Coordinates of C-alpha atoms and ligand atoms in Angstrom, one line a residue:
M9 CA 75.8 97.2 70.6
P10 CA 78.6 99.6 69.7
I11 CA 80.7 98.5 72.7
A12 CA 82.7 95.2 73.0
D13 CA 80.6 92.3 74.2
K14 CA 83.0 91.6 77.1
M15 CA 82.6 95.2 78.3
I16 CA 78.8 95.2 78.6
K17 CA 78.7 93.7 82.1
M18 CA 81.5 95.8 83.3
V19 CA 79.9 99.0 82.1
E20 CA 76.5 98.0 83.6
S21 CA 78.0 97.4 87.0
A22 CA 80.0 100.7 86.8
S23 CA 76.9 102.6 85.9
M24 CA 75.1 101.2 89.0
I25 CA 77.7 103.0 91.2
R26 CA 77.4 106.1 89.0
K27 CA 73.6 106.0 89.4
M28 CA 73.9 106.1 93.2
F29 CA 76.3 109.1 92.9
E30 CA 73.8 110.9 90.6
E31 CA 71.0 110.0 93.0
G32 CA 72.8 111.8 95.8
I33 CA 73.2 114.9 93.6
K34 CA 69.5 114.9 92.8
M35 CA 68.4 114.4 96.4
R36 CA 70.6 117.3 97.6
E37 CA 69.0 119.5 95.0
K38 CA 65.5 118.5 96.1
F39 CA 65.9 118.4 99.9
G40 CA 68.9 120.7 100.5
A41 CA 72.4 119.4 101.2
D42 CA 71.9 119.5 105.0
N43 CA 69.0 117.1 104.8
V44 CA 70.7 114.4 102.8
F45 CA 72.9 111.9 104.6
D46 CA 75.3 110.4 102.0
F47 CA 77.4 107.6 103.3
S48 CA 77.9 106.0 100.0
L49 CA 81.5 107.0 99.0
G50 CA 84.8 106.4 100.6
N51 CA 86.1 109.9 99.6
P52 CA 88.2 111.4 102.4
D53 CA 86.8 114.8 103.5
V54 CA 89.5 115.5 106.1
P55 CA 91.9 118.1 104.6
P56 CA 95.5 116.9 103.9
P57 CA 97.9 118.0 106.7
P58 CA 99.2 121.6 106.1
V59 CA 102.7 120.3 105.4
V60 CA 101.3 118.9 102.0
K61 CA 100.6 122.4 100.7
K62 CA 103.8 123.7 102.1
T63 CA 105.8 121.0 100.4
L64 CA 103.9 121.6 97.2
L65 CA 104.6 125.3 97.2
N66 CA 108.3 124.8 98.0
L67 CA 108.6 122.4 95.2
I68 CA 106.8 124.7 92.7
N69 CA 109.3 127.5 93.6
S70 CA 112.3 125.2 93.5
E71 CA 114.8 124.9 90.7
T72 CA 114.9 121.2 91.0
L73 CA 111.2 120.6 90.2
S74 CA 111.0 118.1 87.3
H75 CA 108.1 117.7 84.8
G76 CA 109.7 115.4 82.3
Y77 CA 109.7 111.7 81.6
M78 CA 111.4 109.5 84.1
P79 CA 112.3 105.8 84.6
N80 CA 108.8 104.2 84.3
P81 CA 108.8 102.8 87.9
G82 CA 109.3 106.3 89.2
Y83 CA 111.9 108.9 90.3
P84 CA 114.9 107.0 91.8
H85 CA 115.1 109.4 94.7
V86 CA 111.4 109.0 95.5
R87 CA 111.7 105.2 95.4
Q88 CA 114.7 105.4 97.6
A89 CA 112.8 107.5 100.1
V90 CA 109.9 104.9 100.2
A91 CA 112.4 102.0 100.6
D92 CA 114.2 103.9 103.4
Y93 CA 110.9 104.5 105.2
L94 CA 109.7 100.9 104.9
N95 CA 113.1 99.7 106.1
K96 CA 112.9 102.0 109.1
E97 CA 109.3 100.7 109.9
Y98 CA 109.7 97.0 109.1
N99 CA 113.5 96.4 108.8
V100 CA 113.0 94.3 105.7
G101 CA 116.0 95.2 103.6
L102 CA 114.1 96.7 100.6
T103 CA 116.1 98.3 97.8
S104 CA 114.7 101.0 95.6
D105 CA 114.5 98.7 92.6
L106 CA 111.8 96.7 94.4
I107 CA 109.6 99.8 94.6
V108 CA 107.3 101.0 91.8
M109 CA 105.5 104.3 92.1
T110 CA 101.9 104.0 90.9
A111 CA 98.8 105.9 90.1
G112 CA 97.2 105.1 93.5
A113 CA 96.5 101.7 94.9
A114 CA 94.3 101.0 91.9
G115 CA 97.3 101.6 89.6
A116 CA 99.4 99.3 91.8
L117 CA 96.8 96.5 91.7
N118 CA 96.5 96.8 87.9
D119 CA 100.2 96.8 87.4
I120 CA 101.0 93.8 89.7
L121 CA 98.0 91.7 88.6
R122 CA 98.9 92.2 84.9
A123 CA 102.5 91.3 85.7
L124 CA 101.6 88.1 87.6
M125 CA 98.4 86.6 86.1
N126 CA 98.2 84.2 83.2
P127 CA 94.8 84.4 81.4
G128 CA 92.3 82.2 83.3
E129 CA 94.3 81.9 86.5
D130 CA 92.6 82.6 89.8
I131 CA 93.0 85.5 92.2
L132 CA 91.6 84.3 95.6
V133 CA 90.0 86.9 97.8
P134 CA 88.2 86.7 101.1
A135 CA 84.6 88.0 100.9
P136 CA 83.3 90.7 101.5
Y137 CA 85.8 92.5 99.3
F138 CA 86.4 95.8 97.6
V139 CA 84.3 96.1 94.4
G140 CA 87.2 97.4 92.3
Y141 CA 88.8 93.9 92.4
N142 CA 86.3 92.7 89.8
Q143 CA 87.6 95.3 87.3
Y144 CA 91.3 94.7 88.0
A145 CA 90.8 91.0 87.6
F146 CA 89.0 91.6 84.3
V147 CA 91.9 93.8 83.0
A148 CA 94.3 91.0 83.9
S149 CA 92.1 88.4 82.2
A150 CA 92.0 86.5 85.5
N151 CA 89.2 85.0 87.5
L152 CA 88.3 86.6 90.9
K153 CA 87.4 83.7 93.1
T154 CA 85.9 84.6 96.5
V155 CA 86.0 82.7 99.7
N156 CA 83.5 83.5 102.4
S157 CA 84.9 84.8 105.7
F158 CA 83.5 84.0 109.2
P159 CA 80.5 86.0 110.4
D160 CA 83.0 88.4 112.2
F161 CA 84.7 88.9 108.8
H162 CA 88.0 87.3 109.9
M163 CA 89.4 84.9 107.3
D164 CA 88.3 81.2 107.2
L165 CA 91.7 79.7 106.6
D166 CA 90.3 76.1 106.1
A167 CA 88.0 77.4 103.4
I168 CA 90.9 79.3 101.8
E169 CA 93.1 76.2 101.8
K170 CA 90.3 74.2 100.2
A171 CA 89.7 76.9 97.5
I172 CA 93.3 76.9 96.3
T173 CA 93.9 74.9 93.2
E174 CA 96.6 74.6 90.5
K175 CA 94.9 77.6 88.9
T176 CA 95.6 79.9 91.9
R177 CA 98.4 82.4 91.3
V178 CA 97.5 85.2 93.8
M179 CA 95.9 85.5 97.2
L180 CA 94.7 89.1 97.6
I181 CA 93.9 90.6 101.0
N182 CA 92.9 94.0 102.3
S183 CA 93.3 94.9 106.0
P184 CA 92.1 97.3 107.4
N185 CA 89.2 96.2 105.2
N186 CA 86.8 97.9 102.9
P187 CA 83.9 97.3 103.4
T188 CA 84.0 95.6 106.8
G189 CA 86.6 97.7 108.8
V190 CA 88.1 94.4 110.1
V191 CA 91.8 94.3 110.9
Y192 CA 93.3 90.8 110.5
T193 CA 95.3 89.6 113.5
R194 CA 99.0 88.6 113.4
E195 CA 97.9 85.0 114.3
E196 CA 95.5 84.7 111.4
L197 CA 98.0 86.3 108.9
M198 CA 100.8 83.9 110.0
G199 CA 98.3 81.1 109.5
L200 CA 97.6 82.4 106.0
G201 CA 101.3 82.5 105.3
K202 CA 101.6 78.8 106.2
V203 CA 98.6 77.9 104.1
L204 CA 100.1 79.6 101.0
E205 CA 103.5 78.0 101.6
K206 CA 101.9 74.5 101.9
A207 CA 99.8 75.0 98.8
S208 CA 102.7 76.4 96.7
T209 CA 104.6 73.2 97.5
K210 CA 101.6 71.0 96.8
F211 CA 100.9 72.4 93.4
G212 CA 104.5 73.1 92.5
K213 CA 103.7 76.7 91.7
R214 CA 104.5 79.8 93.6
I215 CA 101.4 81.5 95.0
Y216 CA 102.0 85.2 95.7
L217 CA 100.3 87.2 98.5
I218 CA 99.2 90.7 97.5
S219 CA 98.4 93.0 100.5
D220 CA 96.3 95.9 99.4
E221 CA 96.6 98.3 102.3
P222 CA 95.5 101.9 101.6
Y223 CA 93.9 102.0 105.1
R224 CA 97.0 100.8 107.0
K225 CA 97.3 104.0 109.0
I226 CA 93.6 104.2 109.8
A227 CA 93.4 101.7 112.6
Y228 CA 92.2 102.3 116.1
D229 CA 94.2 101.0 119.1
V230 CA 95.1 97.8 117.3
E231 CA 98.2 96.4 115.7
V232 CA 98.2 96.2 111.9
P233 CA 100.8 93.5 111.5
C234 CA 103.6 94.0 109.0
M235 CA 102.8 91.9 106.0
F236 CA 106.4 91.3 105.1
D237 CA 106.7 89.2 108.3
V238 CA 103.8 86.9 107.2
Y239 CA 105.1 85.3 104.1
P240 CA 108.2 86.2 102.0
H241 CA 106.4 86.0 98.7
T242 CA 104.5 89.2 99.4
I243 CA 103.8 92.3 97.5
V244 CA 102.5 95.2 99.6
L245 CA 100.8 98.0 97.9
T246 CA 99.2 101.2 99.1
S247 CA 98.5 104.8 98.3
Y248 CA 98.4 108.3 99.8
S249 CA 94.6 108.6 98.9
K250 CA 93.4 108.0 102.4
E251 CA 96.4 108.5 104.8
L252 CA 97.1 112.0 103.2
S253 CA 93.6 112.6 101.8
L254 CA 95.1 112.9 98.3
A255 CA 92.7 110.5 96.5
G256 CA 92.3 112.7 93.4
E257 CA 96.1 113.0 92.9
R258 CA 96.4 109.3 92.0
I259 CA 99.6 108.5 93.9
G260 CA 100.8 105.3 95.6
Y261 CA 103.3 102.5 95.2
L262 CA 104.0 98.8 95.4
A263 CA 106.8 97.1 97.2
I264 CA 108.1 93.6 96.7
H265 CA 109.6 91.6 99.5
P266 CA 113.3 91.2 98.8
K267 CA 113.0 87.4 99.5
A268 CA 110.0 86.9 97.2
E269 CA 110.7 84.3 94.5
D270 CA 111.8 86.2 91.3
A271 CA 111.4 89.6 93.1
T272 CA 113.5 91.5 90.6
I273 CA 111.8 90.0 87.6
I274 CA 108.4 90.9 89.1
A275 CA 109.5 94.5 89.9
G276 CA 110.8 94.8 86.3
A277 CA 107.5 93.5 84.9
A278 CA 105.4 95.8 87.0
G279 CA 107.5 98.7 85.8
V280 CA 106.5 97.7 82.2
T281 CA 102.8 96.9 82.8
N282 CA 102.4 100.5 84.0
T283 CA 103.6 101.8 80.7
M284 CA 100.7 100.1 79.1
M285 CA 98.2 102.0 81.2
Y286 CA 99.4 105.3 82.5
V287 CA 103.2 105.3 81.8
N288 CA 104.3 106.5 85.2
A289 CA 102.8 107.8 88.4
P290 CA 102.1 111.6 88.4
A291 CA 105.4 113.4 88.5
L292 CA 104.5 116.3 90.8
F293 CA 103.0 114.2 93.5
Q294 CA 105.8 111.7 93.5
Q295 CA 108.1 114.6 94.3
V296 CA 105.7 115.7 97.1
V297 CA 105.2 112.3 98.8
G298 CA 108.9 111.6 98.5
Q299 CA 109.4 114.3 101.1
L300 CA 106.5 113.2 103.3
Q301 CA 107.2 109.7 104.3
G302 CA 105.5 108.8 107.6
V303 CA 103.2 111.8 107.5
S304 CA 99.4 111.2 107.8
V305 CA 96.1 113.0 108.5
D306 CA 94.9 113.1 112.1
M307 CA 93.3 109.7 112.6
G308 CA 91.6 110.9 115.8
I309 CA 89.0 112.5 113.6
Y310 CA 88.0 109.2 112.1
K311 CA 88.1 107.5 115.5
K312 CA 85.7 110.1 117.0
R313 CA 83.3 109.7 114.1
R314 CA 83.4 105.9 114.3
D315 CA 82.6 106.0 118.0
I316 CA 79.7 108.5 117.6
F317 CA 78.3 106.6 114.6
C318 CA 78.5 103.1 116.3
E319 CA 76.9 104.4 119.4
G320 CA 74.0 106.0 117.5
L321 CA 73.4 103.0 115.3
H322 CA 73.6 100.5 118.2
A323 CA 71.0 102.7 120.1
A324 CA 68.8 102.6 117.0
G325 CA 68.9 98.7 117.1
Y326 CA 71.4 97.9 114.3
E327 CA 73.7 94.9 114.8
F328 CA 77.4 94.9 114.1
D329 CA 80.8 94.6 115.7
V330 CA 82.7 97.9 116.2
P331 CA 85.2 97.9 113.4
Q332 CA 88.9 98.4 114.3
G333 CA 90.0 100.2 111.1
A334 CA 89.3 102.0 107.8
F335 CA 86.3 104.4 107.7
Y336 CA 83.4 102.0 107.1
L337 CA 80.7 100.3 109.0
F338 CA 79.1 97.1 107.7
P339 CA 76.0 96.5 109.8
K340 CA 73.5 93.7 109.3
S341 CA 70.5 94.6 107.3
P342 CA 67.4 94.2 109.6
I343 CA 65.7 92.4 106.6
A344 CA 67.4 89.7 104.5
D345 CA 67.1 91.8 101.3
D346 CA 69.9 94.4 101.6
I347 CA 68.9 96.1 98.4
K348 CA 65.4 96.7 99.6
F349 CA 66.6 98.0 103.0
V350 CA 69.0 100.4 101.2
S351 CA 66.0 101.7 99.3
I352 CA 64.1 102.2 102.6
L353 CA 67.1 104.1 104.0
Q354 CA 66.9 106.2 100.8
E355 CA 63.3 107.1 101.6
N356 CA 64.7 108.5 104.8
N357 CA 67.3 110.6 102.8
I358 CA 70.1 108.2 103.8
L359 CA 72.5 106.9 101.1
A360 CA 74.2 103.6 101.7
V361 CA 75.6 100.7 99.5
P362 CA 74.0 97.2 99.6
G363 CA 76.4 94.6 101.0
R364 CA 75.7 92.4 97.9
A365 CA 77.9 94.8 95.9
F366 CA 80.8 93.6 98.0
G367 CA 80.0 90.0 98.1
G368 CA 78.4 90.5 101.6
P369 CA 74.6 90.1 101.1
G370 CA 72.4 90.8 104.1
H371 CA 74.6 93.8 105.1
F372 CA 75.0 97.4 104.0
R373 CA 78.1 99.7 103.9
L374 CA 78.3 103.1 105.4
S375 CA 81.4 105.3 104.9
Y376 CA 82.1 107.8 107.7
A377 CA 84.5 109.9 105.6
V378 CA 81.8 112.6 106.0
P379 CA 81.4 115.6 108.3
D380 CA 80.4 115.0 111.9
K381 CA 77.1 116.7 111.4
T382 CA 76.1 114.3 108.6
I383 CA 76.5 111.5 111.1
A384 CA 74.7 113.3 113.9
G385 CA 71.8 114.3 111.6
S386 CA 71.2 110.8 110.3
F387 CA 70.2 109.0 113.4
E388 CA 66.5 109.8 113.3
G389 CA 66.3 108.5 109.7
F390 CA 68.2 105.3 110.7
K391 CA 65.7 104.8 113.6
K392 CA 62.7 105.3 111.4
A393 CA 64.0 102.9 108.7
F394 CA 64.8 100.2 111.4
N395 CA 61.4 100.5 113.1
S396 CA 59.6 100.4 109.8
V397 CA 60.7 96.8 109.2
K398 CA 60.5 95.5 112.7
Ligands
PLP29 N1 91.8 99.1 97.5 C1 90.8 99.4 98.4 C2 90.4 98.4 99.4 C3 90.1 100.6 98.3 O1 89.1 100.9 99.2 C4 90.5 101.6 97.3 C5 89.7 102.8 97.2 O2 88.8 103.1 97.8 C6 91.5 101.2 96.5 C7 92.1 100.0 96.6 C8 91.9 102.2 95.4 O3 92.6 103.2 96.0 P1 93.3 104.4 95.2 O4 92.3 105.5 95.2 O5 94.5 104.8 96.0 O6 93.6 103.9 93.9

């Protein structure tokens, strides 16, 4: 093998996802784009708000536009703008030195995990979980340890408490959640904060909470509690990939609670770990988002799609709770083998992802970051697939 032994498994799992992507391209060629219903990717199709383009154009024409190196954690004025916005929203007393601008949420996760994790330590994550976490844990030489959630995908705090050991350094959560769409309640999050405080005392080691929240703004008629209220030793990270539909621009940030143990040291470390990967977040889009704090795409578009999709799938017989956030559905597979059922969907020109890929076997994931007509056109195929196994 020409590639490193430790990379073989990682490359194999990455090529599984690529295979599905290529499958979609082939099917579109064969059946025509309008006859293929691809719900496999969480790639926002809603255009960014017009103010993004306007800001970009103004910047390009401005004398102040900068292209050079900068302090590795990002432009000071952009970090200040992010801190001001978060203070206005959450009144948490953040200073700009506790903000690191990153290459998306993925960049933020890589930076903070490499800053915090000793080799062999555990990152605890409720399952189902976002597949990228396997890779970020790998890069940080850490173990990803999963804890099953309740059937409604809310956290099982007793199971989490039992899973914490002296090896645990980080609890990683994601709400609104990919793949389940669940939004954790204030009560369960406050409960989690208590569990982490108790365990940190028990093991004489600070356990940090990382809140991965690129879907924070995509929530429907429900509170997404402020994570800084939950536990002081919290790092919140996010991106503009979903809320401004800028996934390809690779822009996001992490913010460390001012009261987190060793907050300044951690911020400094995260500003060094990024230099080992991508040096700094993209300059142009730092300058854009610095001017667009609090702006987001029209979430009504996703809400409408969710409602139409849920209604059609329920009518076809699928079982699931209506999710309160993100742009995913995670229905039960009508047969135990979710991989098999996803292949049956594929025979009906529908592309989905088996729940097993997210540590949620017996389910499948559908992304509704797709045009309305893709949803409307898919129901016949969903019905046929369901009826063929019943
Ligand atoms: N975390 C979760 C839960 C995600 O779903 C994604 C992307 O889909 C990411 C992190 C990475 O986001 P970004 O594209 O901003 O790096």
